[in-house]
Short mmCIF file of C-alpha atoms in Angstrom, two decimals:
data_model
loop_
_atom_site.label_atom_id
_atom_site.label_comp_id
_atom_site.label_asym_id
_atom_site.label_seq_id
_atom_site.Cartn_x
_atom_site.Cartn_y
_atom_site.Cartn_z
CA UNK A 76 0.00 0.00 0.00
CA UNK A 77 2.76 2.27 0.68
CA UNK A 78 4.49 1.48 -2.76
CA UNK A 79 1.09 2.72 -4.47
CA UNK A 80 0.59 5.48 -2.34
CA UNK A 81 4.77 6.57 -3.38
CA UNK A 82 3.79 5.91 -7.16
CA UNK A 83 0.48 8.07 -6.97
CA UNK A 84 2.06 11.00 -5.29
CA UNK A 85 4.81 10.20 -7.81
CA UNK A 86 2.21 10.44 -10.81
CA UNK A 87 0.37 13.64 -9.36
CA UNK A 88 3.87 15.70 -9.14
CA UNK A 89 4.60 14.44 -12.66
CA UNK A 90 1.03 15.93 -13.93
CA UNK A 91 1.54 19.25 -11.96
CA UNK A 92 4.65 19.58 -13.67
CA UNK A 93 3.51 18.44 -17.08
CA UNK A 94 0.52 21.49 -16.76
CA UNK A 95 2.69 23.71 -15.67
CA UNK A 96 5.01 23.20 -18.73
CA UNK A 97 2.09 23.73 -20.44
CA UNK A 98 0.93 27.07 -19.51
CA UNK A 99 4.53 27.98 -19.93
CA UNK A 100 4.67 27.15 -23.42
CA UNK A 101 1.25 28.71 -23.83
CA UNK A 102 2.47 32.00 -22.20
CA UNK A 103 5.18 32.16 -24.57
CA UNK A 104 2.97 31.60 -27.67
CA UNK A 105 0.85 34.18 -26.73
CA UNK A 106 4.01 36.65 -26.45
CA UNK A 107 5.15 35.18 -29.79
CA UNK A 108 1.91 35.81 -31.49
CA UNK A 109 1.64 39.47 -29.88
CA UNK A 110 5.39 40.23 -31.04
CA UNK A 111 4.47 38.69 -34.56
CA UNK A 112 1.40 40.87 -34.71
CA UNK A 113 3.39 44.45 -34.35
CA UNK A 114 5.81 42.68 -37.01
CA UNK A 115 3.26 42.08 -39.40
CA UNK A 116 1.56 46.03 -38.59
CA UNK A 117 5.00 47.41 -39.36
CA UNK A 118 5.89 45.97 -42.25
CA UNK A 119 2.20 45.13 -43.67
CA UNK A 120 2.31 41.86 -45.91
CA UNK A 121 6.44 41.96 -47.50
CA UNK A 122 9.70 42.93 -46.49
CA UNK A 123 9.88 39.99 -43.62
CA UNK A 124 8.98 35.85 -43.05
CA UNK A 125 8.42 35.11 -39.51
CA UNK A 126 8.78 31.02 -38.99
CA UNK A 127 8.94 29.07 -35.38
CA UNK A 128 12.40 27.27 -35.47
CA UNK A 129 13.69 25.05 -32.15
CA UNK A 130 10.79 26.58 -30.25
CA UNK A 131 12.16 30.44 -30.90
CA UNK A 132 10.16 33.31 -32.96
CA UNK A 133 12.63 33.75 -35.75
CA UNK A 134 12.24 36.76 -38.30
CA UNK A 135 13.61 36.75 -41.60
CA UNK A 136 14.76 39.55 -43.54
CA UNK A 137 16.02 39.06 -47.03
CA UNK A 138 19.45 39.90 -48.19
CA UNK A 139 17.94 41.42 -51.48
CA UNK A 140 16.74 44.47 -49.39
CA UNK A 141 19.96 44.92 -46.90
CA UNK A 142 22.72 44.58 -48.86
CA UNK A 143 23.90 44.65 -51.89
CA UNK A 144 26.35 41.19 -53.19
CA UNK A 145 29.55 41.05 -51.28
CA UNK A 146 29.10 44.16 -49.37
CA UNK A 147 28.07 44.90 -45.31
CA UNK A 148 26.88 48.37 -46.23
CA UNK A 149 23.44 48.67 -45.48
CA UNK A 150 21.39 49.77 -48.86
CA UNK A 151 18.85 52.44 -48.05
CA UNK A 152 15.98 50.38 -47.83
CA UNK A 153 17.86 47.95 -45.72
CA UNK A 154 17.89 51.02 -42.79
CA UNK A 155 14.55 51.58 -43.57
CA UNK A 156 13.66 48.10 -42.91
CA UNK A 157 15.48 47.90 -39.88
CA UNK A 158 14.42 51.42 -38.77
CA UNK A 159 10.80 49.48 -38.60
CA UNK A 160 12.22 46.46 -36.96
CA UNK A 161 14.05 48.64 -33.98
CA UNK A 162 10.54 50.38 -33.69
CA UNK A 163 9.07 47.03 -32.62
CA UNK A 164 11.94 45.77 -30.72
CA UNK A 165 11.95 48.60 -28.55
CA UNK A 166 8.77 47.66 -27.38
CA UNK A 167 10.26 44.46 -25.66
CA UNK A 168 12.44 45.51 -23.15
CA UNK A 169 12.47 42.34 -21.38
CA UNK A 170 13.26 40.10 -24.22
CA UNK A 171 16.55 39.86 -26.12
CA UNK A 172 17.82 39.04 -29.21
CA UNK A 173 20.30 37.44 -31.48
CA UNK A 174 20.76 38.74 -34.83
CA UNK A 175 22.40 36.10 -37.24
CA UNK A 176 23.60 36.89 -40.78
CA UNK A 177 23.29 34.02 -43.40
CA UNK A 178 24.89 33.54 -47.16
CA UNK A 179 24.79 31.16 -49.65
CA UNK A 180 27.17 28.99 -50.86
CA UNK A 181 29.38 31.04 -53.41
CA UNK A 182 32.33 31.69 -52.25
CA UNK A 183 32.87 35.24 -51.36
CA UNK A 184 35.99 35.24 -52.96
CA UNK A 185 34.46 35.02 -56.12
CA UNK A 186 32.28 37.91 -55.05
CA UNK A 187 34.63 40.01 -53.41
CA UNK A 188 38.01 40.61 -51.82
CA UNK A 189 36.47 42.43 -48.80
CA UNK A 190 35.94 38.92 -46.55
CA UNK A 191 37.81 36.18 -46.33
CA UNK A 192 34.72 33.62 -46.13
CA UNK A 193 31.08 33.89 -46.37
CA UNK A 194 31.49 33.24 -42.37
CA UNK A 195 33.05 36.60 -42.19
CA UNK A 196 31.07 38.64 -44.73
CA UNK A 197 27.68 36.90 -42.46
CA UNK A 198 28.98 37.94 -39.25
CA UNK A 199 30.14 41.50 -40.50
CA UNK A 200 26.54 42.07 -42.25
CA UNK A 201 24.78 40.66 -38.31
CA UNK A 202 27.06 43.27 -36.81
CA UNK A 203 26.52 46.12 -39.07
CA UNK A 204 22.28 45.45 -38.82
CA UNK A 205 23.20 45.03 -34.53
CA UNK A 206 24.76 48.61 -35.03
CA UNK A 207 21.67 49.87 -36.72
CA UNK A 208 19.67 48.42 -34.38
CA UNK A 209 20.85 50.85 -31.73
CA UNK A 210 21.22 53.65 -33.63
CA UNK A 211 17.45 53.61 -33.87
CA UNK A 212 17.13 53.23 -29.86
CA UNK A 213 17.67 49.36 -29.54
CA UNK A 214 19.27 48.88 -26.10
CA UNK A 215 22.55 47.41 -26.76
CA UNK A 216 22.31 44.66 -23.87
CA UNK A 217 19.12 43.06 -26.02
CA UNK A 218 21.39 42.62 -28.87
CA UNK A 219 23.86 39.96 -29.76
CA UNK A 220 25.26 39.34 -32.96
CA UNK A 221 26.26 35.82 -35.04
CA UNK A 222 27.54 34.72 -38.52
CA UNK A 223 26.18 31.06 -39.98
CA UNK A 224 27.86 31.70 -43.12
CA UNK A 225 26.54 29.23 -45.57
CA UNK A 226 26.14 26.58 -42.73
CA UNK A 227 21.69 27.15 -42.32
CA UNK A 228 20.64 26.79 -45.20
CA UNK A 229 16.97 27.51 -45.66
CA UNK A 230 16.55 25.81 -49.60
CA UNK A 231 18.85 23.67 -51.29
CA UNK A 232 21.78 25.79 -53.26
CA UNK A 233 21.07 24.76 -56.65
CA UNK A 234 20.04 27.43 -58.25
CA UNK A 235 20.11 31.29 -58.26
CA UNK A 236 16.36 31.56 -56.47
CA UNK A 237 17.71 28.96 -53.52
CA UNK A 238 20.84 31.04 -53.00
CA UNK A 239 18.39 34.41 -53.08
CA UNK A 240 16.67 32.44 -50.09
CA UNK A 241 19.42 31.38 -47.99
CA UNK A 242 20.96 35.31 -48.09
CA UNK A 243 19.25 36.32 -44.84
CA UNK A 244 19.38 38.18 -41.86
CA UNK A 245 17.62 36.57 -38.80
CA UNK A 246 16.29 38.23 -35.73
CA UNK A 247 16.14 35.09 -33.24
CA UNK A 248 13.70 35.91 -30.46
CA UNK A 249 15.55 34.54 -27.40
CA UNK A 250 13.20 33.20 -24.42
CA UNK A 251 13.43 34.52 -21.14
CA UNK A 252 14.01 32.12 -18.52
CA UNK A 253 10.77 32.26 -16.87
CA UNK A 254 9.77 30.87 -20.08
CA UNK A 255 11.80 27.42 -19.86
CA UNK A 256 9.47 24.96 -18.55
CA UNK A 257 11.98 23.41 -15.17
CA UNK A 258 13.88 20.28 -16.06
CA UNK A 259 12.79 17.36 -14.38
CA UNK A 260 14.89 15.58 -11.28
CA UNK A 261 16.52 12.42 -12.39
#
């Protein structure tokens, strides 16, 4: 009787824990849809993808609009579009977040002699958007920065529309630890 009595207290923490998980992951949803919702108002129906990857809000930016082939200078549209994104991400001042640059597979050296890989030229364009970021009022302890080079890719490489889609910039919505659901005890 005791054994049973050990194994249902055993099986009531175990559903506590499983509920609580799941209001967790339902209060971050919520925040993810909210965020997504001022994304979606500021930039209307183009410009920006927003996908769930590894349980994190990611939003995708393409290349086309940031920077030009080779280069980490920011086109003029690209600082409008991130002029738009730092007006949202203002508005979350208890969330942070990692921007990562991605290329495609063509060697930059056939594109350019700025960068020595597409590792480099990805982590100079995440930088240069980070930058922007806080020029527009982005607190700089939100803001991380990371090159994937041509290591992510979204599509296969095989032609010139897959490489459009793997040039990105990602803004990777990092979860706040209240957020984690608690591991369990072994």
């Amino acid at each position: 009787a005791a054994s049973c009595q050990s194994e249902l207290a055993g099986c009531r923490g175990a559903a506590k824990t499983e509920q609580s998980a799941r209001e967790l992951a339902e209060k971050r949803a919520e925040a993810y849809r909210a965020l997504a919702a001022k994304l979606r108002a500021a930039f209307g129906d183009e410009g920006l993808d927003i996908i769930i990857r590894d349980g994190r809000l990611v939003v995708q930016l393409p290349n086309a609009i940031l920077f030009d082939s080779g280069s980490r200078d920011l086109k003029p549209e690209g600082k409008e579009a991130l002029g738009k994104l730092a007006g949202v991400l203002k508005t979350q001042s208890d969330r942070r977040f990692l921007i990562a640059g991605h290329t495609d597979n063509i060697p930059v050296a056939k594109k350019s002699t700025a960068f020595r890989s597409n590792w480099e030229l990805s982590t100079q364009r995440a930088t240069t958007a980070v930058e922007a970021l806080v020029g527009f009022g982005v607190k700089p302890t939100q803001l991380g920065a990371a090159g994937y080079g041509e290591f992510m890719p979204e599509t296969p490489n095989d032609d010139e529309k897959g490489r459009a889609n793997n040039r990105r910039l990602e803004v990777i919505v990092m979860p706040n630890a209240s957020e984690i659901p608690p591991v369990p005890k072994l």
